[in-house]
Short mmCIF file of C-alpha atoms in Angstrom, two decimals:
data_model
loop_
_atom_site.label_atom_id
_atom_site.label_comp_id
_atom_site.label_asym_id
_atom_site.label_seq_id
_atom_site.Cartn_x
_atom_site.Cartn_y
_atom_site.Cartn_z
CA UNK K 1292 -16.84 -3.20 -0.95
CA UNK K 1293 -17.93 -1.56 2.49
CA UNK K 1294 -14.83 -0.89 4.13
CA UNK K 1295 -15.17 -0.87 8.05
CA UNK K 1296 -12.07 -3.46 9.24
CA UNK K 1297 -8.43 -1.72 8.39
CA UNK K 1298 -4.81 -2.95 8.60
CA UNK K 1299 -2.56 -0.27 8.83
CA UNK K 1300 1.08 -1.96 8.96
CA UNK K 1301 2.87 0.14 11.01
CA UNK K 1302 6.31 0.92 11.62
CA UNK K 1303 7.04 4.18 13.94
CA UNK K 1304 8.15 7.29 12.55
CA UNK K 1305 10.56 6.86 9.86
CA UNK K 1306 7.22 6.97 7.61
CA UNK K 1307 6.69 10.80 8.65
CA UNK K 1308 3.27 9.46 9.95
CA UNK K 1309 1.88 9.43 6.63
CA UNK K 1310 0.62 6.33 6.62
CA UNK K 1311 -0.96 6.08 10.20
CA UNK K 1312 -2.48 9.55 9.12
CA UNK K 1313 -3.80 8.09 6.02
CA UNK K 1314 -5.50 4.97 7.94
CA UNK K 1315 -6.60 7.13 10.30
CA UNK K 1316 -8.50 9.57 7.54
CA UNK K 1317 -10.11 6.42 6.39
CA UNK K 1318 -11.40 4.66 9.29
CA UNK K 1319 -13.09 8.45 9.75
CA UNK K 1320 -14.17 8.31 6.68
CA UNK K 1321 -15.81 4.99 6.85
CA UNK K 1322 -16.73 4.95 10.37
CA UNK K 1323 -14.07 1.69 10.17
CA UNK K 1324 -12.51 0.02 13.54
CA UNK K 1325 -8.36 0.15 12.93
CA UNK K 1326 -5.93 -2.62 13.69
CA UNK K 1327 -2.15 -1.49 13.73
CA UNK K 1328 0.05 -4.34 12.65
CA UNK K 1329 4.16 -4.52 13.56
CA UNK K 1330 5.38 -7.38 11.79
CA UNK K 1331 9.37 -7.42 12.85
CA UNK K 1332 11.89 -10.03 12.39
CA UNK K 1333 15.38 -9.64 13.71
CA UNK K 1334 17.64 -7.01 12.95
CA UNK K 1335 20.64 -7.25 10.52
CA UNK K 1336 23.04 -6.24 13.27
CA UNK K 1337 21.81 -9.03 15.76
CA UNK K 1338 21.64 -11.64 12.99
CA UNK K 1339 25.61 -10.19 11.60
CA UNK K 1340 26.62 -10.49 15.52
CA UNK K 1341 24.63 -13.34 17.43
CA UNK K 1342 27.79 -16.10 16.47
CA UNK K 1343 30.59 -13.61 16.91
CA UNK K 1344 29.85 -11.76 20.61
CA UNK K 1345 29.73 -12.13 23.81
CA UNK K 1346 25.87 -13.10 25.28
CA UNK K 1347 25.80 -10.03 27.23
CA UNK K 1348 26.49 -7.66 23.96
CA UNK K 1349 24.31 -10.06 22.13
CA UNK K 1350 21.35 -9.41 24.53
CA UNK K 1351 21.80 -5.49 24.91
CA UNK K 1352 21.14 -5.57 21.22
CA UNK K 1353 18.25 -7.22 21.91
CA UNK K 1354 16.79 -5.44 24.34
CA UNK K 1355 17.79 -2.19 22.46
CA UNK K 1356 15.77 -3.23 19.57
CA UNK K 1357 12.49 -4.48 22.04
CA UNK K 1358 12.81 -0.92 23.44
CA UNK K 1359 12.17 0.25 19.79
CA UNK K 1360 9.25 -1.61 18.97
CA UNK K 1361 7.49 -1.06 22.82
CA UNK K 1362 8.01 2.19 21.62
CA UNK K 1363 6.34 1.96 17.97
CA UNK K 1364 3.32 0.28 19.55
CA UNK K 1365 2.84 3.22 22.40
CA UNK K 1366 3.23 5.94 19.64
CA UNK K 1367 0.77 4.30 17.78
CA UNK K 1368 -1.68 4.38 20.70
CA UNK K 1369 -1.34 7.74 21.83
CA UNK K 1370 -1.67 9.27 17.95
CA UNK K 1371 -5.20 6.71 17.69
CA UNK K 1372 -6.36 8.14 20.91
CA UNK K 1373 -4.99 11.85 20.28
CA UNK K 1374 -7.14 11.12 16.51
CA UNK K 1375 -10.29 10.27 18.02
CA UNK K 1376 -9.95 6.70 17.04
CA UNK K 1377 -8.79 4.93 20.96
CA UNK K 1378 -11.91 3.32 21.01
CA UNK K 1379 -12.13 1.81 17.44
CA UNK K 1380 -8.83 0.80 17.56
CA UNK K 1381 -6.65 -2.26 18.46
CA UNK K 1382 -2.38 -3.43 17.65
CA UNK K 1383 -0.97 -6.65 16.47
CA UNK K 1384 2.66 -6.87 17.37
CA UNK K 1385 3.45 -10.09 15.11
CA UNK K 1386 6.57 -11.44 16.44
CA UNK K 1387 9.32 -13.90 14.75
CA UNK K 1388 8.10 -17.16 16.71
CA UNK K 1389 4.17 -16.15 15.80
CA UNK K 1390 3.54 -18.94 12.93
CA UNK K 1391 1.67 -16.43 10.66
CA UNK K 1392 2.20 -14.04 8.34
CA UNK K 1393 1.31 -10.31 7.79
CA UNK K 1394 -0.47 -11.21 4.85
CA UNK K 1395 -1.91 -14.37 5.98
CA UNK K 1396 -3.57 -11.86 8.51
CA UNK K 1397 -4.44 -9.04 6.30
CA UNK K 1398 -6.92 -11.66 5.06
CA UNK K 1399 -9.18 -10.63 7.43
CA UNK K 1400 -9.31 -7.25 7.07
CA UNK K 1401 -11.13 -5.06 3.82
CA UNK K 1402 -8.00 -2.83 2.98
CA UNK K 1403 -4.60 -2.86 4.56
CA UNK K 1404 -2.70 0.40 4.54
CA UNK K 1405 1.00 0.34 4.17
CA UNK K 1406 4.30 2.49 2.99
CA UNK K 1407 6.80 1.78 0.15
CA UNK K 1408 10.52 0.24 1.38
CA UNK K 1409 12.36 1.25 4.03
CA UNK K 1410 15.02 3.05 2.44
CA UNK K 1411 16.66 2.72 5.84
CA UNK K 1412 18.58 -0.08 7.11
CA UNK K 1413 17.75 0.60 10.60
CA UNK K 1414 13.58 0.22 9.89
CA UNK K 1415 14.38 -3.22 7.34
CA UNK K 1416 13.54 -5.56 9.97
CA UNK K 1417 10.39 -3.83 10.86
CA UNK K 1418 8.77 -2.95 7.44
CA UNK K 1419 6.17 -4.53 5.73
CA UNK K 1420 6.49 -5.21 2.15
CA UNK K 1421 3.55 -3.86 0.04
CA UNK K 1422 4.54 -5.87 -3.03
CA UNK K 1423 4.04 -8.91 -0.75
CA UNK K 1424 0.84 -8.17 0.53
CA UNK K 1425 -0.48 -7.47 -2.32
CA UNK K 1426 0.02 -10.71 -4.06
CA UNK K 1427 -0.26 -13.25 -0.98
CA UNK K 1428 -3.19 -11.27 0.75
CA UNK K 1429 -6.07 -11.47 -1.06
CA UNK K 1430 -6.81 -7.78 -0.19
CA UNK K 1431 -6.52 -4.29 -1.99
CA UNK K 1432 -3.33 -2.45 -0.54
CA UNK K 1433 -3.00 1.22 -0.11
CA UNK K 1434 1.18 2.17 -0.74
CA UNK K 1435 1.32 5.60 1.21
CA UNK K 1436 4.54 7.39 0.14
CA UNK K 1437 6.69 8.77 2.49
CA UNK K 1438 5.70 12.48 3.87
CA UNK K 1439 2.32 12.58 2.03
CA UNK K 1440 -0.19 14.48 4.07
CA UNK K 1441 -3.92 12.82 4.10
CA UNK K 1442 -6.27 15.91 3.12
CA UNK K 1443 -9.14 14.53 2.39
CA UNK K 1444 -10.41 11.02 0.48
CA UNK K 1445 -9.91 10.93 -3.45
CA UNK K 1446 -11.33 13.47 -5.67
CA UNK K 1447 -9.07 13.03 -8.76
CA UNK K 1448 -8.50 8.73 -9.71
CA UNK K 1449 -6.06 7.86 -12.13
CA UNK K 1450 -6.92 4.36 -13.03
CA UNK K 1451 -3.65 2.12 -15.32
CA UNK K 1452 -5.80 0.22 -17.45
CA UNK K 1453 -4.65 -2.26 -19.71
CA UNK K 1454 -7.60 -4.98 -19.65
CA UNK K 1455 -5.99 -7.42 -17.58
CA UNK K 1456 -7.22 -9.55 -14.72
CA UNK K 1457 -5.87 -7.36 -11.63
CA UNK K 1458 -6.73 -4.46 -12.82
CA UNK K 1459 -9.81 -5.48 -12.79
CA UNK K 1460 -10.55 -6.43 -9.93
CA UNK K 1461 -8.86 -3.32 -8.50
CA UNK K 1462 -11.81 -1.05 -10.58
CA UNK K 1463 -14.09 -3.61 -9.02
CA UNK K 1464 -12.22 -3.00 -5.14
CA UNK K 1465 -12.10 0.72 -5.61
CA UNK K 1466 -15.46 1.71 -7.72
CA UNK K 1467 -17.90 1.41 -4.45
CA UNK K 1468 -14.90 3.93 -2.59
CA UNK K 1469 -15.56 6.73 -4.80
CA UNK K 1470 -17.97 9.49 -4.18
CA UNK K 1471 -20.71 10.30 -7.62
CA UNK K 1472 -18.18 13.49 -7.84
CA UNK K 1473 -15.05 12.10 -7.79
CA UNK K 1474 -13.43 12.34 -11.54
CA UNK K 1475 -11.37 9.41 -12.86
CA UNK K 1476 -8.59 9.04 -15.87
CA UNK K 1477 -8.39 5.78 -17.86
CA UNK K 1478 -5.15 6.18 -19.06
CA UNK K 1479 -3.73 3.38 -21.29
CA UNK K 1480 -0.08 3.36 -21.87
CA UNK K 1481 1.66 1.88 -25.48
CA UNK K 1482 1.29 1.03 -28.82
CA UNK K 1483 -1.97 0.07 -28.39
CA UNK K 1484 -5.35 0.44 -26.02
CA UNK K 1485 -7.95 -1.40 -24.17
CA UNK K 1486 -10.99 0.86 -23.38
CA UNK K 1487 -13.02 0.76 -26.94
CA UNK K 1488 -12.74 -2.21 -28.13
CA UNK K 1489 -15.28 -4.15 -26.09
CA UNK K 1490 -18.89 -4.92 -27.12
CA UNK K 1491 -21.52 -3.46 -24.54
CA UNK K 1492 -19.04 -0.07 -24.05
CA UNK K 1493 -16.59 -1.27 -22.00
CA UNK K 1494 -14.82 -0.08 -19.06
CA UNK K 1495 -15.81 3.46 -19.82
CA UNK K 1496 -20.12 2.07 -19.62
CA UNK K 1497 -19.16 0.91 -16.65
CA UNK K 1498 -18.02 3.94 -14.49
CA UNK K 1499 -21.14 6.08 -17.07
CA UNK K 1500 -23.71 3.45 -15.32
CA UNK K 1501 -21.60 3.69 -11.83
CA UNK K 1502 -23.05 7.77 -12.00
CA UNK K 1503 -18.96 8.81 -11.61
CA UNK K 1504 -17.51 10.99 -14.54
CA UNK K 1505 -14.25 9.56 -16.51
CA UNK K 1506 -12.11 10.16 -19.14
CA UNK K 1507 -9.43 8.39 -21.48
CA UNK K 1508 -6.71 9.23 -21.91
CA UNK K 1509 -3.46 7.37 -24.32
CA UNK K 1510 0.07 7.64 -24.10
CA UNK K 1511 2.23 5.95 -26.34
CA UNK K 1512 4.67 5.93 -23.48
CA UNK K 1513 7.89 6.71 -25.47
CA UNK K 1514 10.87 7.15 -24.49
CA UNK K 1515 9.37 6.31 -20.54
CA UNK K 1516 8.90 3.19 -18.53
CA UNK K 1517 4.89 2.81 -18.02
CA UNK K 1518 5.46 3.38 -14.54
CA UNK K 1519 7.32 6.93 -14.79
CA UNK K 1520 4.47 7.68 -17.84
CA UNK K 1521 1.23 6.52 -15.36
CA UNK K 1522 3.19 8.79 -12.71
CA UNK K 1523 3.61 11.76 -15.04
CA UNK K 1524 0.05 11.51 -15.97
CA UNK K 1525 -0.90 11.35 -12.32
CA UNK K 1526 1.26 14.39 -11.49
CA UNK K 1527 0.02 16.38 -14.47
CA UNK K 1528 -4.02 15.58 -13.26
CA UNK K 1529 -3.23 16.11 -10.01
CA UNK K 1530 -4.32 13.26 -8.95
CA UNK K 1531 -4.95 11.92 -4.89
CA UNK K 1532 -5.60 8.55 -6.25
CA UNK K 1533 -3.23 5.88 -8.78
CA UNK K 1534 -5.31 2.18 -9.58
CA UNK K 1535 -3.22 -0.33 -10.94
CA UNK K 1536 -3.31 -3.79 -10.59
CA UNK K 1537 -0.48 -5.84 -8.64
CA UNK K 1538 2.08 -7.89 -10.71
CA UNK K 1539 0.31 -9.12 -13.45
CA UNK K 1540 3.66 -11.16 -14.57
CA UNK K 1541 5.26 -12.98 -11.82
CA UNK K 1542 7.49 -11.55 -8.85
CA UNK K 1543 9.95 -13.62 -9.50
CA UNK K 1544 10.76 -11.91 -13.16
CA UNK K 1545 9.41 -8.16 -11.73
CA UNK K 1546 11.83 -8.88 -9.22
CA UNK K 1547 14.65 -9.61 -11.49
CA UNK K 1548 14.33 -8.02 -14.27
CA UNK K 1549 12.13 -5.37 -13.17
CA UNK K 1550 8.66 -4.42 -13.55
CA UNK K 1551 5.57 -1.52 -13.17
CA UNK K 1552 4.80 -2.59 -9.61
CA UNK K 1553 8.34 -2.46 -7.95
CA UNK K 1554 8.90 0.89 -10.04
CA UNK K 1555 5.71 2.23 -8.84
CA UNK K 1556 6.07 1.49 -5.09
CA UNK K 1557 9.91 2.93 -4.98
CA UNK K 1558 9.25 5.84 -7.28
CA UNK K 1559 5.37 7.46 -6.28
CA UNK K 1560 4.57 10.25 -4.64
CA UNK K 1561 0.97 9.88 -4.67
CA UNK K 1562 -0.72 7.08 -2.72
CA UNK K 1563 -1.15 3.66 -4.87
CA UNK K 1564 -4.41 1.33 -4.15
CA UNK K 1565 -3.49 -1.53 -5.63
CA UNK K 1566 -4.61 -5.44 -6.35
CA UNK K 1567 -3.87 -8.67 -7.08
#
Protein backbone atom coordinates (compact mmCIF):
# COMPACT_ATOMS: atom_id res chain seq x y z
CA UNK A 1 0.00 0.00 0.00
CA UNK A 2 1.42 3.36 -1.09
CA UNK A 3 0.09 6.53 0.50
CA UNK A 4 -0.26 9.32 -2.06
CA UNK A 5 -3.77 10.61 -1.43
CA UNK A 6 -4.79 11.41 2.18
CA UNK A 7 -8.21 12.60 3.29
CA UNK A 8 -8.29 14.56 6.55
CA UNK A 9 -11.69 14.99 8.19
CA UNK A 10 -11.12 18.43 9.69
CA UNK A 11 -13.59 20.32 11.85
CA UNK A 12 -11.54 23.08 13.40
CA UNK A 13 -9.80 23.71 16.67
CA UNK A 14 -11.82 21.47 18.98
CA UNK A 15 -9.31 18.74 18.14
CA UNK A 16 -6.47 21.05 19.29
CA UNK A 17 -4.84 20.69 15.89
CA UNK A 18 -3.97 17.02 16.49
CA UNK A 19 -5.76 15.57 13.46
CA UNK A 20 -4.40 18.03 10.91
CA UNK A 21 -0.88 17.91 12.37
CA UNK A 22 -0.88 14.12 12.08
CA UNK A 23 -2.22 14.21 8.52
CA UNK A 24 0.44 16.75 7.53
CA UNK A 25 3.17 14.58 9.04
CA UNK A 26 1.95 11.62 6.95
CA UNK A 27 1.73 13.76 3.81
CA UNK A 28 5.33 14.95 4.19
CA UNK A 29 6.59 11.44 4.96
CA UNK A 30 4.91 9.94 1.89
CA UNK A 31 5.19 12.93 -0.47
CA UNK A 32 1.40 12.73 -0.62
CA UNK A 33 -1.45 15.07 -1.50
CA UNK A 34 -3.57 16.19 1.47
CA UNK A 35 -7.27 16.94 1.09
CA UNK A 36 -9.27 18.36 3.97
CA UNK A 37 -12.97 17.66 4.20
CA UNK A 38 -15.60 19.26 6.40
CA UNK A 39 -18.88 17.43 6.68
CA UNK A 40 -21.57 19.59 8.17
CA UNK A 41 -25.28 19.34 8.65
CA UNK A 42 -27.61 21.46 10.72
CA UNK A 43 -26.73 22.14 14.33
CA UNK A 44 -29.02 21.07 17.17
CA UNK A 45 -29.73 24.74 17.87
CA UNK A 46 -30.88 25.38 14.30
CA UNK A 47 -33.03 22.24 14.26
CA UNK A 48 -34.64 23.26 17.55
CA UNK A 49 -35.46 26.86 16.63
CA UNK A 50 -36.37 26.57 12.95
CA UNK A 51 -40.10 26.26 13.63
CA UNK A 52 -40.41 28.40 16.77
CA UNK A 53 -38.59 31.69 16.09
CA UNK A 54 -38.91 34.51 13.62
CA UNK A 55 -37.21 34.15 10.24
CA UNK A 56 -34.75 36.94 11.12
CA UNK A 57 -33.47 35.04 14.19
CA UNK A 58 -33.24 31.78 12.27
CA UNK A 59 -31.30 33.53 9.52
CA UNK A 60 -28.91 35.05 12.09
CA UNK A 61 -28.18 31.59 13.55
CA UNK A 62 -27.54 30.23 10.05
CA UNK A 63 -25.19 33.10 9.23
CA UNK A 64 -23.24 32.55 12.46
CA UNK A 65 -22.80 28.86 11.59
CA UNK A 66 -21.75 29.67 8.00
CA UNK A 67 -19.18 32.10 9.41
CA UNK A 68 -17.88 29.35 11.72
CA UNK A 69 -17.54 26.98 8.74
CA UNK A 70 -15.70 29.58 6.64
CA UNK A 71 -13.31 30.16 9.54
CA UNK A 72 -12.54 26.43 9.78
CA UNK A 73 -11.80 26.19 6.05
CA UNK A 74 -9.57 29.28 6.24
CA UNK A 75 -7.64 27.77 9.18
CA UNK A 76 -7.05 24.60 7.22
CA UNK A 77 -5.55 26.50 4.28
CA UNK A 78 -3.43 28.71 6.56
CA UNK A 79 -2.10 25.70 8.48
CA UNK A 80 -1.17 23.62 5.44
CA UNK A 81 0.50 26.62 3.78
CA UNK A 82 2.54 27.27 6.93
CA UNK A 83 3.43 23.58 6.97
CA UNK A 84 4.78 23.64 3.41
CA UNK A 85 1.87 21.77 1.81
CA UNK A 86 0.10 24.64 0.11
CA UNK A 87 0.82 23.29 -3.37
CA UNK A 88 -0.26 19.74 -2.47
CA UNK A 89 -3.55 20.34 -0.69
CA UNK A 90 -7.17 21.14 -1.35
CA UNK A 91 -10.46 21.17 0.55
CA UNK A 92 -13.96 19.73 0.16
CA UNK A 93 -16.86 21.51 1.84
CA UNK A 94 -19.43 18.72 2.14
CA UNK A 95 -22.71 20.59 2.45
CA UNK A 96 -26.00 18.99 3.58
CA UNK A 97 -27.58 19.18 0.12
CA UNK A 98 -24.72 17.28 -1.56
CA UNK A 99 -26.03 13.79 -2.26
CA UNK A 100 -22.87 12.04 -1.10
CA UNK A 101 -21.54 10.99 2.28
CA UNK A 102 -18.06 11.47 3.67
CA UNK A 103 -17.59 7.69 3.64
CA UNK A 104 -18.40 7.53 -0.08
CA UNK A 105 -15.85 10.25 -0.83
CA UNK A 106 -13.28 8.46 1.37
CA UNK A 107 -13.39 5.44 -0.97
CA UNK A 108 -11.33 7.40 -3.50
CA UNK A 109 -8.44 8.03 -1.06
CA UNK A 110 -5.65 5.84 0.27
CA UNK A 111 -6.20 6.68 3.91
CA UNK A 112 -8.48 8.75 6.16
CA UNK A 113 -7.23 10.69 9.19
CA UNK A 114 -9.90 11.82 11.63
CA UNK A 115 -10.53 12.62 15.27
CA UNK A 116 -12.56 10.92 17.99
CA UNK A 117 -16.24 11.55 18.69
CA UNK A 118 -16.86 15.17 19.76
CA UNK A 119 -17.64 15.81 23.43
CA UNK A 120 -18.81 19.35 22.75
CA UNK A 121 -22.35 19.65 21.32
CA UNK A 122 -21.28 22.91 19.66
CA UNK A 123 -19.25 20.91 17.15
CA UNK A 124 -21.58 17.92 16.77
CA UNK A 125 -22.96 19.09 13.42
CA UNK A 126 -19.39 19.48 12.05
CA UNK A 127 -17.98 16.19 13.28
CA UNK A 128 -16.86 13.19 11.30
CA UNK A 129 -17.54 9.85 12.96
CA UNK A 130 -14.55 7.50 12.60
CA UNK A 131 -16.54 4.34 13.31
CA UNK A 132 -18.92 5.05 10.42
CA UNK A 133 -16.06 5.92 8.07
CA UNK A 134 -14.17 2.72 8.94
CA UNK A 135 -17.32 0.64 8.51
CA UNK A 136 -18.65 2.21 5.30
CA UNK A 137 -15.66 3.48 3.31
CA UNK A 138 -13.60 0.33 2.81
CA UNK A 139 -10.47 2.39 3.48
CA UNK A 140 -8.13 2.34 6.50
CA UNK A 141 -8.79 5.06 9.08
CA UNK A 142 -6.39 6.57 11.60
CA UNK A 143 -8.20 7.99 14.63
CA UNK A 144 -6.11 10.68 16.33
CA UNK A 145 -7.11 11.56 19.91
CA UNK A 146 -7.38 15.15 21.13
CA UNK A 147 -4.10 16.66 22.23
CA UNK A 148 -1.88 14.05 20.58
CA UNK A 149 1.44 15.48 19.39
CA UNK A 150 2.66 14.05 16.08
CA UNK A 151 6.39 13.47 16.63
CA UNK A 152 6.90 11.37 13.52
CA UNK A 153 5.88 8.05 12.05
CA UNK A 154 5.67 4.96 14.20
CA UNK A 155 8.50 3.02 15.84
CA UNK A 156 6.42 0.88 18.20
CA UNK A 157 3.16 -0.71 17.07
CA UNK A 158 0.67 -2.81 19.03
CA UNK A 159 -1.59 -5.01 16.90
CA UNK A 160 -4.74 -6.30 18.60
CA UNK A 161 -4.71 -9.74 16.99
CA UNK A 162 -7.63 -12.16 17.21
CA UNK A 163 -7.18 -13.93 13.89
CA UNK A 164 -10.39 -12.54 12.42
CA UNK A 165 -10.93 -11.04 8.98
CA UNK A 166 -10.96 -7.37 9.90
CA UNK A 167 -7.64 -7.41 11.77
CA UNK A 168 -6.08 -9.44 8.94
CA UNK A 169 -7.20 -6.62 6.63
CA UNK A 170 -5.71 -4.04 9.01
CA UNK A 171 -2.37 -5.90 9.11
CA UNK A 172 -2.33 -6.03 5.31
CA UNK A 173 -2.99 -2.29 5.17
CA UNK A 174 -0.37 -1.28 7.75
CA UNK A 175 2.41 -3.71 6.82
CA UNK A 176 3.71 -1.84 3.74
CA UNK A 177 3.81 1.38 5.80
CA UNK A 178 6.11 0.02 8.51
CA UNK A 179 9.86 0.57 8.48
CA UNK A 180 12.25 -2.37 8.94
CA UNK A 181 13.25 -0.95 12.34
CA UNK A 182 9.64 -0.83 13.56
CA UNK A 183 8.97 -2.96 16.65
CA UNK A 184 5.67 -4.79 16.48
CA UNK A 185 3.81 -6.43 19.36
CA UNK A 186 1.03 -8.90 18.54
CA UNK A 187 -1.33 -8.70 21.49
CA UNK A 188 -3.94 -11.38 22.10
CA UNK A 189 -6.52 -10.97 24.84
CA UNK A 190 -8.69 -13.62 26.47
CA UNK A 191 -8.54 -17.21 27.59
CA UNK A 192 -6.88 -18.45 24.39
CA UNK A 193 -4.81 -16.95 21.58
CA UNK A 194 -4.53 -17.48 17.81
CA UNK A 195 -0.89 -16.73 17.03
CA UNK A 196 0.95 -20.04 16.83
CA UNK A 197 -1.81 -22.48 15.91
CA UNK A 198 -1.41 -21.99 12.14
CA UNK A 199 0.62 -24.33 9.93
CA UNK A 200 3.47 -22.51 8.25
CA UNK A 201 4.17 -20.17 11.14
CA UNK A 202 1.14 -17.90 10.98
CA UNK A 203 1.21 -14.18 11.63
CA UNK A 204 4.61 -14.15 13.35
CA UNK A 205 6.19 -15.73 10.28
CA UNK A 206 4.58 -13.03 8.11
CA UNK A 207 6.42 -10.28 9.99
CA UNK A 208 9.64 -12.26 10.04
CA UNK A 209 9.55 -12.61 6.25
CA UNK A 210 8.99 -8.88 5.93
CA UNK A 211 12.11 -8.30 8.02
CA UNK A 212 10.18 -6.69 10.88
CA UNK A 213 10.87 -7.56 14.51
CA UNK A 214 7.73 -8.86 16.22
CA UNK A 215 6.90 -10.26 19.63
CA UNK A 216 3.76 -11.84 21.03
CA UNK A 217 2.12 -10.93 24.33
CA UNK A 218 -0.93 -12.73 25.66
CA UNK A 219 -3.14 -10.95 28.19
CA UNK A 220 -5.78 -13.17 29.74
CA UNK A 221 -7.86 -10.02 30.23
CA UNK A 222 -9.23 -10.78 33.69
CA UNK A 223 -11.10 -7.91 35.39
CA UNK A 224 -10.70 -5.59 32.37
CA UNK A 225 -12.48 -5.13 29.07
CA UNK A 226 -10.65 -6.11 25.89
CA UNK A 227 -10.31 -2.44 24.89
CA UNK A 228 -8.77 -1.42 28.22
CA UNK A 229 -6.41 -4.41 28.09
CA UNK A 230 -5.22 -3.26 24.65
CA UNK A 231 -4.85 0.36 25.74
CA UNK A 232 -2.99 -0.56 28.95
CA UNK A 233 -0.54 -2.74 27.01
CA UNK A 234 0.02 -0.02 24.41
CA UNK A 235 0.70 2.58 27.10
CA UNK A 236 3.06 0.21 28.92
CA UNK A 237 5.04 -0.40 25.72
CA UNK A 238 5.00 3.34 24.86
CA UNK A 239 3.43 2.44 21.51
CA UNK A 240 3.01 5.07 18.79
CA UNK A 241 0.10 3.30 17.11
CA UNK A 242 -2.55 0.67 17.83
CA UNK A 243 -3.70 -1.44 14.88
CA UNK A 244 -7.02 -3.27 15.00
CA UNK A 245 -9.94 -4.50 12.96
CA UNK A 246 -13.09 -2.40 13.19
CA UNK A 247 -16.51 -3.89 13.96
CA UNK A 248 -15.95 -7.62 13.71
CA UNK A 249 -19.50 -7.75 15.07
CA UNK A 250 -22.26 -5.47 13.80
CA UNK A 251 -22.14 -1.75 14.54
CA UNK A 252 -25.78 -1.95 15.67
CA UNK A 253 -24.85 -4.47 18.36
CA UNK A 254 -21.86 -2.34 19.42
CA UNK A 255 -24.00 0.79 19.64
CA UNK A 256 -26.59 -0.99 21.78
CA UNK A 257 -24.41 -3.23 23.94
CA UNK A 258 -20.99 -1.61 23.63
CA UNK A 259 -17.95 -3.14 21.98
CA UNK A 260 -14.21 -3.00 21.48
CA UNK A 261 -14.25 -0.54 18.55
CA UNK A 262 -16.58 1.91 20.28
CA UNK A 263 -14.66 1.80 23.57
CA UNK A 264 -11.28 2.16 21.84
CA UNK A 265 -12.39 5.30 19.99
CA UNK A 266 -13.78 6.76 23.21
CA UNK A 267 -10.85 5.94 25.53
CA UNK A 268 -7.66 5.98 23.45
CA UNK A 269 -4.80 8.40 24.05
CA UNK A 270 -2.78 6.85 21.19
CA UNK A 271 -3.63 6.99 17.45
CA UNK A 272 -5.60 3.94 16.32
CA UNK A 273 -5.32 2.47 12.81
CA UNK A 274 -8.55 0.64 11.89
CA UNK A 275 -9.72 -1.32 8.86
CA UNK A 276 -12.97 -3.10 8.15
